[in-house]
CSV table of C-alpha atoms and ligand atoms in Angstrom, one decimal:
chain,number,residue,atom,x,y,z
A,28,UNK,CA,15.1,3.4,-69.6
A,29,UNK,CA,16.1,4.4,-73.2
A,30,UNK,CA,15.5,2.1,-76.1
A,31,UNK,CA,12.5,1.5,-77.5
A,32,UNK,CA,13.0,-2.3,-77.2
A,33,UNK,CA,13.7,-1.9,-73.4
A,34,UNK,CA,10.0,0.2,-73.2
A,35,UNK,CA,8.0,-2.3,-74.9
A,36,UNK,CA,9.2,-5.7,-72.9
A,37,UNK,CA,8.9,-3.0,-69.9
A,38,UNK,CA,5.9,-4.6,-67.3
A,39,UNK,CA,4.2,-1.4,-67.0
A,40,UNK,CA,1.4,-0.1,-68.4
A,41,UNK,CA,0.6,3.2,-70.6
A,42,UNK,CA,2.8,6.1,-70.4
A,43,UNK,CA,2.0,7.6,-66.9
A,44,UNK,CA,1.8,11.4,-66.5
A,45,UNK,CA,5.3,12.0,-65.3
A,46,UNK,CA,6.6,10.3,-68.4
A,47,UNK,CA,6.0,13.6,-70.9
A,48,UNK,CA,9.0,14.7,-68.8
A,49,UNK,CA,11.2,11.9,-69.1
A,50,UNK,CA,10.6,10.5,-72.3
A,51,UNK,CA,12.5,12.4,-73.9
A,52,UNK,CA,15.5,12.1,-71.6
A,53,UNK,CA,18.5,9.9,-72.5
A,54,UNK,CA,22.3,9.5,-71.8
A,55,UNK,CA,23.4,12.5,-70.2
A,56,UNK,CA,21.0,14.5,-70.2
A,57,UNK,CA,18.8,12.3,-67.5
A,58,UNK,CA,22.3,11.9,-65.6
A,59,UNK,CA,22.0,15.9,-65.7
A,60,UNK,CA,18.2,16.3,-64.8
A,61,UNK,CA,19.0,13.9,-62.0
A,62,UNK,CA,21.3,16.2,-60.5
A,63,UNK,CA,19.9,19.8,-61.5
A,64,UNK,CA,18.4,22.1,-59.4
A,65,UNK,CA,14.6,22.8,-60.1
A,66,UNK,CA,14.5,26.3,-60.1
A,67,UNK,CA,11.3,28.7,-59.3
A,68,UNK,CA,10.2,26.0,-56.8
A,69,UNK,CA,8.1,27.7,-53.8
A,70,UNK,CA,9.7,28.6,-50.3
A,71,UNK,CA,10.6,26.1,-47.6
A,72,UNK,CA,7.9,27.7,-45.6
A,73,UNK,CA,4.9,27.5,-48.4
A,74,UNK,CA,5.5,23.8,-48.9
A,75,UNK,CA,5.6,23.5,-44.8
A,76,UNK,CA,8.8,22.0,-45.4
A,77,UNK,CA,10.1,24.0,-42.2
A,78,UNK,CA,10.0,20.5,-39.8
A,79,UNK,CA,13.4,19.9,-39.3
A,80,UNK,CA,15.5,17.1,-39.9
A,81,UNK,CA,14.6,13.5,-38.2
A,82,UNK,CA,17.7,12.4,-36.4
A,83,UNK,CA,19.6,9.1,-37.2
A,84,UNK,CA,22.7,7.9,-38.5
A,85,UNK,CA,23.0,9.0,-42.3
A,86,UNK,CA,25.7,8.0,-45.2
A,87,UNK,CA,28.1,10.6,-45.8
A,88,UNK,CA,30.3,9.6,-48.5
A,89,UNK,CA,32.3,6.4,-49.5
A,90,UNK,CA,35.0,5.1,-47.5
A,91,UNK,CA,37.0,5.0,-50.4
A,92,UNK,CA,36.7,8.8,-51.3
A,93,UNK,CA,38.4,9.6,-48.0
A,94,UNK,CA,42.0,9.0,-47.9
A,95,UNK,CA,44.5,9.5,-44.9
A,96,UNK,CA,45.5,12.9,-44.6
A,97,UNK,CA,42.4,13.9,-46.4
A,98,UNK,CA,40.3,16.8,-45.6
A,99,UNK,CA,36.5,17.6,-46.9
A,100,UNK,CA,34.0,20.5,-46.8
A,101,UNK,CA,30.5,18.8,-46.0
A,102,UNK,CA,27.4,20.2,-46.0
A,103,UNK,CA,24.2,18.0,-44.8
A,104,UNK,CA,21.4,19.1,-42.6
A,105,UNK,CA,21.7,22.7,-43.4
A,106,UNK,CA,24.7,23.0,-41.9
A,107,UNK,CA,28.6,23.1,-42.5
A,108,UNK,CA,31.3,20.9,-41.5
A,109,UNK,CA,34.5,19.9,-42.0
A,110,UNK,CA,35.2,16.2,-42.5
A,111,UNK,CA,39.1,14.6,-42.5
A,112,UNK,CA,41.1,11.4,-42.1
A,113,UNK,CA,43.4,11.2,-39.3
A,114,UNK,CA,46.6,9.3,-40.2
A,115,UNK,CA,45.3,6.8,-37.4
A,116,UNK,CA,42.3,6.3,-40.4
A,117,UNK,CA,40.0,7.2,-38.2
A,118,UNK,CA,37.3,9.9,-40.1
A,119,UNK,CA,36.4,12.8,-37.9
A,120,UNK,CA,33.7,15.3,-38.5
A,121,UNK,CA,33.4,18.7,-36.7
A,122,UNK,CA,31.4,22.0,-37.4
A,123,UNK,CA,33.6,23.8,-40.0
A,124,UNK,CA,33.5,27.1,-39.0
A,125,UNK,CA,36.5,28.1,-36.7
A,126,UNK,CA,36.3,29.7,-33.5
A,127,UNK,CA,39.2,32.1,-33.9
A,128,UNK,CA,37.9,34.5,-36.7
A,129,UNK,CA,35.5,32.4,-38.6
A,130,UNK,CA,37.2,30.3,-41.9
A,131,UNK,CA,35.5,27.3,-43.1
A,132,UNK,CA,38.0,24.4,-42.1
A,133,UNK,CA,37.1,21.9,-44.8
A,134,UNK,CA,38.4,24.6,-47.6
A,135,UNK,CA,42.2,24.1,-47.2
A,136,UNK,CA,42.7,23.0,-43.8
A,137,UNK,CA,45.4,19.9,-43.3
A,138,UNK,CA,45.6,16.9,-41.1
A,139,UNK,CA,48.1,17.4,-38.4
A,140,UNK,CA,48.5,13.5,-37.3
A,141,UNK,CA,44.7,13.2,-36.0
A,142,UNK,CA,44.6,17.0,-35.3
A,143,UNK,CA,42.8,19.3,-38.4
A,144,UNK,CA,44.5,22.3,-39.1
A,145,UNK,CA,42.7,25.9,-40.0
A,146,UNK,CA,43.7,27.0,-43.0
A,147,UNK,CA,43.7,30.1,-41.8
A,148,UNK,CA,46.0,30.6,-38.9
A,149,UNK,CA,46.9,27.0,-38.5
A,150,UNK,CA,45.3,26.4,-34.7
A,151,UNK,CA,45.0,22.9,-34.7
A,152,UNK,CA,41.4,20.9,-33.5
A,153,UNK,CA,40.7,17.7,-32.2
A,154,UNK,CA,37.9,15.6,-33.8
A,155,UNK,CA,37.0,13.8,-30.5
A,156,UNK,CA,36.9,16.6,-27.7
A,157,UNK,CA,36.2,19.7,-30.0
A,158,UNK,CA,38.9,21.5,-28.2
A,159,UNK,CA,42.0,23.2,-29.6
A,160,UNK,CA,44.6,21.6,-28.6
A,161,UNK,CA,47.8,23.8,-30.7
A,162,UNK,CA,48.4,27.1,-31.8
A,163,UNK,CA,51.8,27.1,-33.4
A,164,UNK,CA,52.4,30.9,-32.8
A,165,UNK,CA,51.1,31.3,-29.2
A,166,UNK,CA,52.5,30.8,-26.4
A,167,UNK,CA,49.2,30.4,-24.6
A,168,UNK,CA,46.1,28.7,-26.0
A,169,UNK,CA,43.2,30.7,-25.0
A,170,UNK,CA,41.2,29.1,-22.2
A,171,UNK,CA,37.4,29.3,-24.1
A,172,UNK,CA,39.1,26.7,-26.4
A,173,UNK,CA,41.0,24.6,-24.5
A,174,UNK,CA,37.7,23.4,-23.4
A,175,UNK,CA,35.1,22.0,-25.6
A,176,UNK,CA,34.2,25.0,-28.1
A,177,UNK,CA,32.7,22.9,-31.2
A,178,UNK,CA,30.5,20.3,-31.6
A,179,UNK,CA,31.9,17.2,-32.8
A,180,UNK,CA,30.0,14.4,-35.0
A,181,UNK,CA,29.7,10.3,-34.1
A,182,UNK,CA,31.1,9.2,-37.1
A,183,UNK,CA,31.2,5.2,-38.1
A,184,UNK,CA,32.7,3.6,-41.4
A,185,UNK,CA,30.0,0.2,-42.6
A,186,UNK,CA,28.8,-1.1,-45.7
A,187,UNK,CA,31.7,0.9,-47.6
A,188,UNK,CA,30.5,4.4,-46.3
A,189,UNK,CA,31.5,6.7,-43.8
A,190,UNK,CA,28.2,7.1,-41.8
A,191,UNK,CA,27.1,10.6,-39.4
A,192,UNK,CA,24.9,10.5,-36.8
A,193,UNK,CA,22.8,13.8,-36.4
A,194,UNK,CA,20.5,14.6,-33.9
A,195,UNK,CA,20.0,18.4,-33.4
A,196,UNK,CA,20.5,18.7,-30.0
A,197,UNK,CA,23.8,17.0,-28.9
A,198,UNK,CA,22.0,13.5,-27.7
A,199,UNK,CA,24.5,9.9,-27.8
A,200,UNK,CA,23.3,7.5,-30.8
A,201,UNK,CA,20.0,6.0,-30.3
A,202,UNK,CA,20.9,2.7,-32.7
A,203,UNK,CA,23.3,1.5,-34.5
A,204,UNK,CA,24.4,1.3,-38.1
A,205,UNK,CA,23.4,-2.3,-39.8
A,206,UNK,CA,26.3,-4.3,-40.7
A,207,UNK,CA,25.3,-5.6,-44.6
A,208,UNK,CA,27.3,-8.8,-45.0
A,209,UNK,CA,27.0,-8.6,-48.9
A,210,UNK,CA,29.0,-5.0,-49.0
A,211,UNK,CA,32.0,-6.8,-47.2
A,212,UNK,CA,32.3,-10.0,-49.3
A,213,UNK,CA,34.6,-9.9,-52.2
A,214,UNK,CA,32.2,-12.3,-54.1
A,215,UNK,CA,29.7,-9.1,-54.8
A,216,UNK,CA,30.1,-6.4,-57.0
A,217,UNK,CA,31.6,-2.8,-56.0
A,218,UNK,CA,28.4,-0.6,-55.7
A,219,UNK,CA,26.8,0.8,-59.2
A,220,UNK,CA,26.0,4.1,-57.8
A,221,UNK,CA,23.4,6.2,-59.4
A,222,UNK,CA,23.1,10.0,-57.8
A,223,UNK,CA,20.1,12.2,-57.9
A,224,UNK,CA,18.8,15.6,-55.9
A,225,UNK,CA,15.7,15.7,-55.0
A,226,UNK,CA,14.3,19.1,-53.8
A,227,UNK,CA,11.8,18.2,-51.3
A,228,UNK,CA,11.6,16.3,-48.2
A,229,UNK,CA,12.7,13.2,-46.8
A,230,UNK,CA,10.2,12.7,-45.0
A,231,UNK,CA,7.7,12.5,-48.1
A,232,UNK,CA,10.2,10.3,-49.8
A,233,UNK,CA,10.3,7.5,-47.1
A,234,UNK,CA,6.3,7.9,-47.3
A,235,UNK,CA,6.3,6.1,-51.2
A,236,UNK,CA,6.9,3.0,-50.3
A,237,UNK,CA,3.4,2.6,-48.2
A,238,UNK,CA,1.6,5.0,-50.6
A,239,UNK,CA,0.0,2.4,-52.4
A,240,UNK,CA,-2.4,4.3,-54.5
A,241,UNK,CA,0.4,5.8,-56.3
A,242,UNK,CA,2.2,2.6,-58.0
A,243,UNK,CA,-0.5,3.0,-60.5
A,244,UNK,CA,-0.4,6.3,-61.6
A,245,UNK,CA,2.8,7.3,-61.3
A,246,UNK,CA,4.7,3.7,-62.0
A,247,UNK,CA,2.2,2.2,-63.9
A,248,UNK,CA,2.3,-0.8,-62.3
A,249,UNK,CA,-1.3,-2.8,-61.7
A,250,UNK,CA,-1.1,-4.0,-58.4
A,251,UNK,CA,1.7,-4.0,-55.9
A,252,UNK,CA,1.2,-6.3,-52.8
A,253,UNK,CA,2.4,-4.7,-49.8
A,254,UNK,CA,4.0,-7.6,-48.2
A,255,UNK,CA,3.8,-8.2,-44.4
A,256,UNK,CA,4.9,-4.8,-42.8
A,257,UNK,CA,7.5,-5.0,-39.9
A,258,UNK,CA,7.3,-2.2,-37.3
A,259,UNK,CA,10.3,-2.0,-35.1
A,260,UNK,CA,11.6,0.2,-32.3
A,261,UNK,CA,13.5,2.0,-34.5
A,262,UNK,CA,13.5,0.5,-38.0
A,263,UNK,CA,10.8,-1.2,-40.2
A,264,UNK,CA,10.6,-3.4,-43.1
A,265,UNK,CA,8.6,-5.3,-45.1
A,266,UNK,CA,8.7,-8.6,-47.5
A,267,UNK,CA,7.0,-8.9,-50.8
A,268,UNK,CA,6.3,-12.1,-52.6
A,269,UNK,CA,5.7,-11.5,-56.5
A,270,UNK,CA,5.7,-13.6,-59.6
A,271,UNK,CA,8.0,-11.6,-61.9
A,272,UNK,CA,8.0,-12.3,-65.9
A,273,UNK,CA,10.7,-13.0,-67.5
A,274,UNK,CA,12.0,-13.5,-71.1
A,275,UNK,CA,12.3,-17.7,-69.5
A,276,UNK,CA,8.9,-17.4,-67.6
A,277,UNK,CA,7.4,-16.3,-64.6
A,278,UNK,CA,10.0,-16.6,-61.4
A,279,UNK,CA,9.0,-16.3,-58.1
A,280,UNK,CA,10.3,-13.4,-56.6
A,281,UNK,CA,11.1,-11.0,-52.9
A,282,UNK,CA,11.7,-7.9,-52.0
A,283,UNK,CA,12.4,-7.5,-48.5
A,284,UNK,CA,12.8,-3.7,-47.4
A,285,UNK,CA,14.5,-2.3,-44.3
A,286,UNK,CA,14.8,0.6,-42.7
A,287,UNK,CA,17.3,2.1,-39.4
A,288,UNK,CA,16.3,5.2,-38.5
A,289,UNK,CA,15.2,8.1,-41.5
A,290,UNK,CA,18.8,7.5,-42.8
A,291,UNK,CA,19.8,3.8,-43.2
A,292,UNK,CA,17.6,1.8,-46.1
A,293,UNK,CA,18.7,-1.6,-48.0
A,294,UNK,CA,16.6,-3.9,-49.9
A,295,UNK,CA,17.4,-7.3,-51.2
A,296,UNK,CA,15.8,-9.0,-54.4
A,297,UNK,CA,16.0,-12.4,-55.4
A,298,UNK,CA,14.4,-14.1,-57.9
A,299,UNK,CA,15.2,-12.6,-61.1
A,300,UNK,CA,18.6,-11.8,-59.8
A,301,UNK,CA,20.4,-11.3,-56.4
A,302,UNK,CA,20.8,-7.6,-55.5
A,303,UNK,CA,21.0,-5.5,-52.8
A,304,UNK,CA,20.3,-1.7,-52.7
A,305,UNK,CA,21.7,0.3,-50.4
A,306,UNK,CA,19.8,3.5,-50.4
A,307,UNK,CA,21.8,6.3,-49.3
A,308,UNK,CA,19.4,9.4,-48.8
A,309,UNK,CA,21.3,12.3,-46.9
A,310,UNK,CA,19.4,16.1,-45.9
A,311,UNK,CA,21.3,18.7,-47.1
A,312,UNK,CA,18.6,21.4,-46.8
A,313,UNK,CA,15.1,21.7,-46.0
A,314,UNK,CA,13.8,21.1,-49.5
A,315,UNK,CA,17.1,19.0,-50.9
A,316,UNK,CA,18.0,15.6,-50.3
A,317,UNK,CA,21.1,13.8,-51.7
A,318,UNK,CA,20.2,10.9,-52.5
A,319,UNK,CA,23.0,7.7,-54.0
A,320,UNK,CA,21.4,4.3,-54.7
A,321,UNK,CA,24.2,2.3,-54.6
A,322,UNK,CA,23.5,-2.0,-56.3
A,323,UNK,CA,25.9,-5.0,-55.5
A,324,UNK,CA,25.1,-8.0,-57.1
A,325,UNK,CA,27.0,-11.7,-57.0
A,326,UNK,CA,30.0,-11.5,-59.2
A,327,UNK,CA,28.3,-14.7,-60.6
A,328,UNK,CA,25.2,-13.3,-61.9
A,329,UNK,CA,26.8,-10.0,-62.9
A,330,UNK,CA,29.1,-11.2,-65.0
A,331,UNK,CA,27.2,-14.5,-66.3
A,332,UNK,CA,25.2,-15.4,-69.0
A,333,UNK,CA,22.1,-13.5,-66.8
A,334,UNK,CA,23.9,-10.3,-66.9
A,335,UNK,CA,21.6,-8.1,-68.8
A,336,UNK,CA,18.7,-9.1,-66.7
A,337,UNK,CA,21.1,-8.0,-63.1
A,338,UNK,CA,21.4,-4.9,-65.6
A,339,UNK,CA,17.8,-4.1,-66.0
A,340,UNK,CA,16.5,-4.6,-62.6
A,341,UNK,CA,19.0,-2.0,-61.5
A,342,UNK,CA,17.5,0.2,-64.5
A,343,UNK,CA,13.8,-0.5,-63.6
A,344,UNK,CA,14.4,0.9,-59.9
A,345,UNK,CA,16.3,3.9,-60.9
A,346,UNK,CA,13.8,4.7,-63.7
A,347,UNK,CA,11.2,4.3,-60.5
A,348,UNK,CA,13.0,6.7,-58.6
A,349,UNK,CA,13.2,9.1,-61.8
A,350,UNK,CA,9.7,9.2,-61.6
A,351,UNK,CA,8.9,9.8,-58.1
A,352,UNK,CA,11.1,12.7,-58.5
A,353,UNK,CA,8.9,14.5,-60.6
A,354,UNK,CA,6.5,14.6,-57.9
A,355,UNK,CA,8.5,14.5,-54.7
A,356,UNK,CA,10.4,18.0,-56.2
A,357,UNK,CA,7.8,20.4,-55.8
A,358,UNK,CA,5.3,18.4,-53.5
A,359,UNK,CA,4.6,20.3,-50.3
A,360,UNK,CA,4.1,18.3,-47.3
A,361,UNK,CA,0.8,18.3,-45.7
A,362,UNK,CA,0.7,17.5,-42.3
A,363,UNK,CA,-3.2,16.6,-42.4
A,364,UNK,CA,-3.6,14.6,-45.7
A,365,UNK,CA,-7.1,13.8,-46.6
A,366,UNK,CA,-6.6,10.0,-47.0
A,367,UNK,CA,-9.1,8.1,-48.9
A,368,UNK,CA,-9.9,4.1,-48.2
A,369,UNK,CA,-7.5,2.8,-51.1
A,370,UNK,CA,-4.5,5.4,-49.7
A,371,UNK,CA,-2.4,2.2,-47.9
A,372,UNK,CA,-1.4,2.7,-44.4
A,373,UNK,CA,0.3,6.7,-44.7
A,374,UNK,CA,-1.4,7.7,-41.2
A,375,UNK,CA,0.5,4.9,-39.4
A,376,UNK,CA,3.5,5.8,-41.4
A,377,UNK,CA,3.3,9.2,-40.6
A,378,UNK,CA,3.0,8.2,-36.8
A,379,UNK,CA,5.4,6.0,-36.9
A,380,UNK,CA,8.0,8.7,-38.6
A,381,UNK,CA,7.1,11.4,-36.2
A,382,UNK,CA,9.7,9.5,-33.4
A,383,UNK,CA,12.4,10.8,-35.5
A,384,UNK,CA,11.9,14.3,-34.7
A,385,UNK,CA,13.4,15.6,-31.3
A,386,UNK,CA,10.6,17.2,-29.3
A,387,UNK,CA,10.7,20.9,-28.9
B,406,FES,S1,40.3,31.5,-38.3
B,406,FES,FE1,41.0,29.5,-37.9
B,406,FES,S2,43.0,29.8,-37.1
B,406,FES,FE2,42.3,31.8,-37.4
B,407,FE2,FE1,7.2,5.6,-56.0
């Protein structure tokens, strides 16, 4: 949040501490901080960040930024891969790194119909078996990769992104990806994306939203009701009521908040304005998430005469997120927190979470 006007009609209270770093951030320069690494933080291992990465089915990129024929280095929990478009449409993603001598198969390989094509020496892999199934030059493919010799990725496309299941050891999806009926109908708005790296866990991140004690001092916010918690098999939720001001009065208000898995979060408001969230928070390393908060709204309401107000609820979260950042980027996870009486419900959250890791 920039302008002065926008601070002073803002529901919080008194500058809370994270604000001396972002007050003075505007325009590009928060767009920058957002992305830039934080150097001179402390090692994986003396934040006990070394956990691993809770498996699920994650957003990879947007549909839209993989066309047919296209290939893509990705990297996501701490690994390589090489991600492509076959010209059935289909996305495949496989490890990148190929078994003849070793090039990276997202940096200049091809699509070959469905097949991806080393840049390299040109053997040709398919996305499905993991098996090489052409070598232009040889006469014989060798037998090691005629069988299965990488691992390939589920891959899905929902919600107008291009979504990886990762478990570390080779295990069949455990759920599914939630169909959002609001990213699919024309009627909403394409997604206002806004990008940010956080270098910590994701773990502690999913953790904020039950870590009541912190609305105050970090948000500024009085008092946020926690809503009625849902506790699923394998996602969980919540719904807020809340009187919300607004320049015509008070409106009454929901947030309803879902999760699927470590990977899959959306959150509707209404009240003050329609709008969903879909918040796309990807492992890249041990200490780095990606993280894309992408905001549909009702064509209506976005382009009506309540547009500003769509407009600033999509600022208020992001500026949220902005200062959670400051905190989640050097916070070290503890695995037994001290939790006092006004702490919220973090020790069931934490059990809850702890189904996402494989067992050793
Ligand atoms: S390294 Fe890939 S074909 Fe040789
Ligand atoms: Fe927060």
């Amino acid at each position: 949040m920039a302008d002065i006007k926008a601070v002073a009609t803002d529901a919080r209270t008194p500058p809370v501490a994270v604000w001396q770093i972002l007050e003075k951030l505007r325009g590009q320069d928060l767009i920058d901080w957002r992305l830039a690494e934080v150097k001179g933080r402390a090692s994986v291992e003396e934040r006990s960040l070394n956990i691993g990465f809770p498996f699920g089915w994650y957003p990879i990129e947007l549909s839209a930024d993989l066309a047919i024929g296209q290939v893509k280095p990705l990297r996501y929990f701490a690994r390589d891969f090489a991600m492509w478009r076959g010209e059935d449409g289909k996305v495949r993603i496989i490890d990148a790194y190929c078994k003849h001598i070793g090039a990276h198969m997202g940096h200049g390989g091809k699509v070959r119909g469905n097949l991806l094509e080393c840049p390299f020496h040109a053997w040709r892999y398919d996305g499905e078996e993991g098996v090489v199934k052409e070598i232009p030059y040889a006469r014989i493919i060798p037998p090691q990769v005629r069988r299965k010799c990488t691992r390939t990725w589920h891959v899905i496309e929902a919600n107008r992104w291009i979504w990886m299941w990762y478990h570390p050891e080779d295990i069949e999806p455990l759920f599914k990806v939630e169909n959002l009926p609001e990213a699919a109908n024309p009627a909403w708005t394409d997604y206002e994306i806004h990008e940010w790296n956080v270098w910590g866990s994701i773990q502690n991140m999913a953790e904020n939203g039950v870590d009541v004690a912190h609305f105050k001092f970090v948000h500024g916010t009085a008092n946020v009701p926690l809503g009625e918690l849902r506790w699923g098999e394998w996602g969980r939720g919540a719904d807020v009521k809340a009187k919300m001001g607004t320049p015509w009065g008070e409106v009454d208000g929901g947030i309803s908040y879902d999760t699927m898995g470590p990977g899959q979060s959306w959150t509707r408001f209404t009240g003050i304005s329609e709008t969903l969230l879909v918040a796309c928070v990807t492992p890249v390393e041990l200490d780095h998430v990606h993280a894309r908060f992408c905001f549909t709204q009702p064509r209506a309401q976005a382009e009506g005469e309540r547009a500003g107000v769509a407009k600033a609820l999509i600022r208020d979260i992001c500026k949220q997120f902005d200062q959670d950042k400051v905190v989640w980027d050097r916070q070290k996870y503890q695995p037994n927190p001290i939790i006092c009486d006004g702490d919220g419900p973090i020790p069931q959250f934490r059990k809850y979470y702890s189904r996402y890791y494989a067992q050793a």
